[in-house]
C-alpha positions as a printed NumPy array, in Angstrom:
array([[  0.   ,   0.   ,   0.   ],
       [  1.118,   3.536,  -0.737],
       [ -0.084,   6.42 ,   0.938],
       [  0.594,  10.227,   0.274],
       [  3.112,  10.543,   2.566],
       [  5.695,   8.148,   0.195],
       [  4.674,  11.502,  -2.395],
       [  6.051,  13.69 ,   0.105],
       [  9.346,  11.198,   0.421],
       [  9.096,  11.59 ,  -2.836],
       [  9.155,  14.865,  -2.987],
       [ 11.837,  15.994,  -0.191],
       [ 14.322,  13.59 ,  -1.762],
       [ 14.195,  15.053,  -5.181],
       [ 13.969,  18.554,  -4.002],
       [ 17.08 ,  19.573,  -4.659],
       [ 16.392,  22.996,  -6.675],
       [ 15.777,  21.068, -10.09 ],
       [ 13.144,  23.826, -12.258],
       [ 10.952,  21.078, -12.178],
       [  9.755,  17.777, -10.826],
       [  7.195,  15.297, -12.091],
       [  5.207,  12.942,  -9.739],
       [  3.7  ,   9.72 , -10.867],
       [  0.812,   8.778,  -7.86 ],
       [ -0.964,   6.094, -10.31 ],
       [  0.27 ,   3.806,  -7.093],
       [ -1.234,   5.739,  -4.263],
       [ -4.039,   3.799,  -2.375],
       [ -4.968,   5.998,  -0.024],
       [ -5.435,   9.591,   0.568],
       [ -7.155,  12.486,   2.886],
       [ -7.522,  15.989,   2.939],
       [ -4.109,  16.154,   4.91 ],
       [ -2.429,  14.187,   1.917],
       [ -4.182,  16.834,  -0.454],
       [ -2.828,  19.979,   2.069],
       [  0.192,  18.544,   1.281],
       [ -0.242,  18.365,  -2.236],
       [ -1.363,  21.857,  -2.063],
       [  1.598,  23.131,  -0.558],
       [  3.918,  21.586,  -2.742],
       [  2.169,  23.108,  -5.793],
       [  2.163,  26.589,  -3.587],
       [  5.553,  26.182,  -2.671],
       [  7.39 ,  25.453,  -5.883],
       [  5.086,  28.111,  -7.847],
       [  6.471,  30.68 ,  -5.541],
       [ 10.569,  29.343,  -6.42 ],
       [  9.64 ,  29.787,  -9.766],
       [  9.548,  25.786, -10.331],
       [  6.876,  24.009, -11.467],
       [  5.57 ,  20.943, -10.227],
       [  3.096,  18.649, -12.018],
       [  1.018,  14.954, -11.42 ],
       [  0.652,  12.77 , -13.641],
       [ -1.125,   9.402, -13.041],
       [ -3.739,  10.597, -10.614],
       [ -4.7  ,   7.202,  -8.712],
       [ -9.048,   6.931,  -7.695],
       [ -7.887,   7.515,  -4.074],
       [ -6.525,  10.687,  -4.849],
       [ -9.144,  11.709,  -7.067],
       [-11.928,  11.103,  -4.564],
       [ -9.823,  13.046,  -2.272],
       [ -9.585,  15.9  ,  -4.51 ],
       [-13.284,  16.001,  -5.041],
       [-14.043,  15.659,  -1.124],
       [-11.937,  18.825,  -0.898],
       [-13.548,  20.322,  -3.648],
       [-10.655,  20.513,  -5.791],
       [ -9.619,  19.297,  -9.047],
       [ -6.131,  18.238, -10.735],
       [ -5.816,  20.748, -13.948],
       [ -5.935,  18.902, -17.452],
       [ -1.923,  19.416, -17.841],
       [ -1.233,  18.151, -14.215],
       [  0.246,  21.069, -13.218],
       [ -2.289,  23.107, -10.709],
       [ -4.771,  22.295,  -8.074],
       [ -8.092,  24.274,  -9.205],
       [-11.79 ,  24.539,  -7.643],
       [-13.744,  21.813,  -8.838],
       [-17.761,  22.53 ,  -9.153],
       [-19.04 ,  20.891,  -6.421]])
């Protein structure tokens, strides 16, 4: 099982001031609105370095996630944006 928090590993380990980094969560089984604050921050946080940051492979646990929030992944993978609820 992988959760969000093996994104943030992810995430930490590769953030070593590249312009850009890709994530691939097709393989996470579970996450909650904490995972998606996460995900949230990390878009908020590289956006103001002046990297970009985009998910690809969005697995149904994150999706439903998303949409619990009220939030959707954009079509290019590279923002969070307010889904219609």
């Amino acid at each position: 099982m992988k959760s969000i928090r093996s994104v943030q590993a992810h995430i930490l380990a590769n953030d070593s001031g590249a312009r850009r980094l890709s994530l691939d969560c097709s393989a996470v089984t579970s996450c909650d609105l904490t995972g998606i604050q996460l995900l949230a921050a990390a878009f908020r946080g590289f956006a103001e370095s002046g990297r970009s940051l985009s998910v690809a492979g969005l697995s149904p646990a994150m999706e439903q996630a998303l949409a619990r929030a009220g939030l959707a992944l954009s079509p290019a993978g590279d923002a969070l944006i307010c889904g219609e609820n």
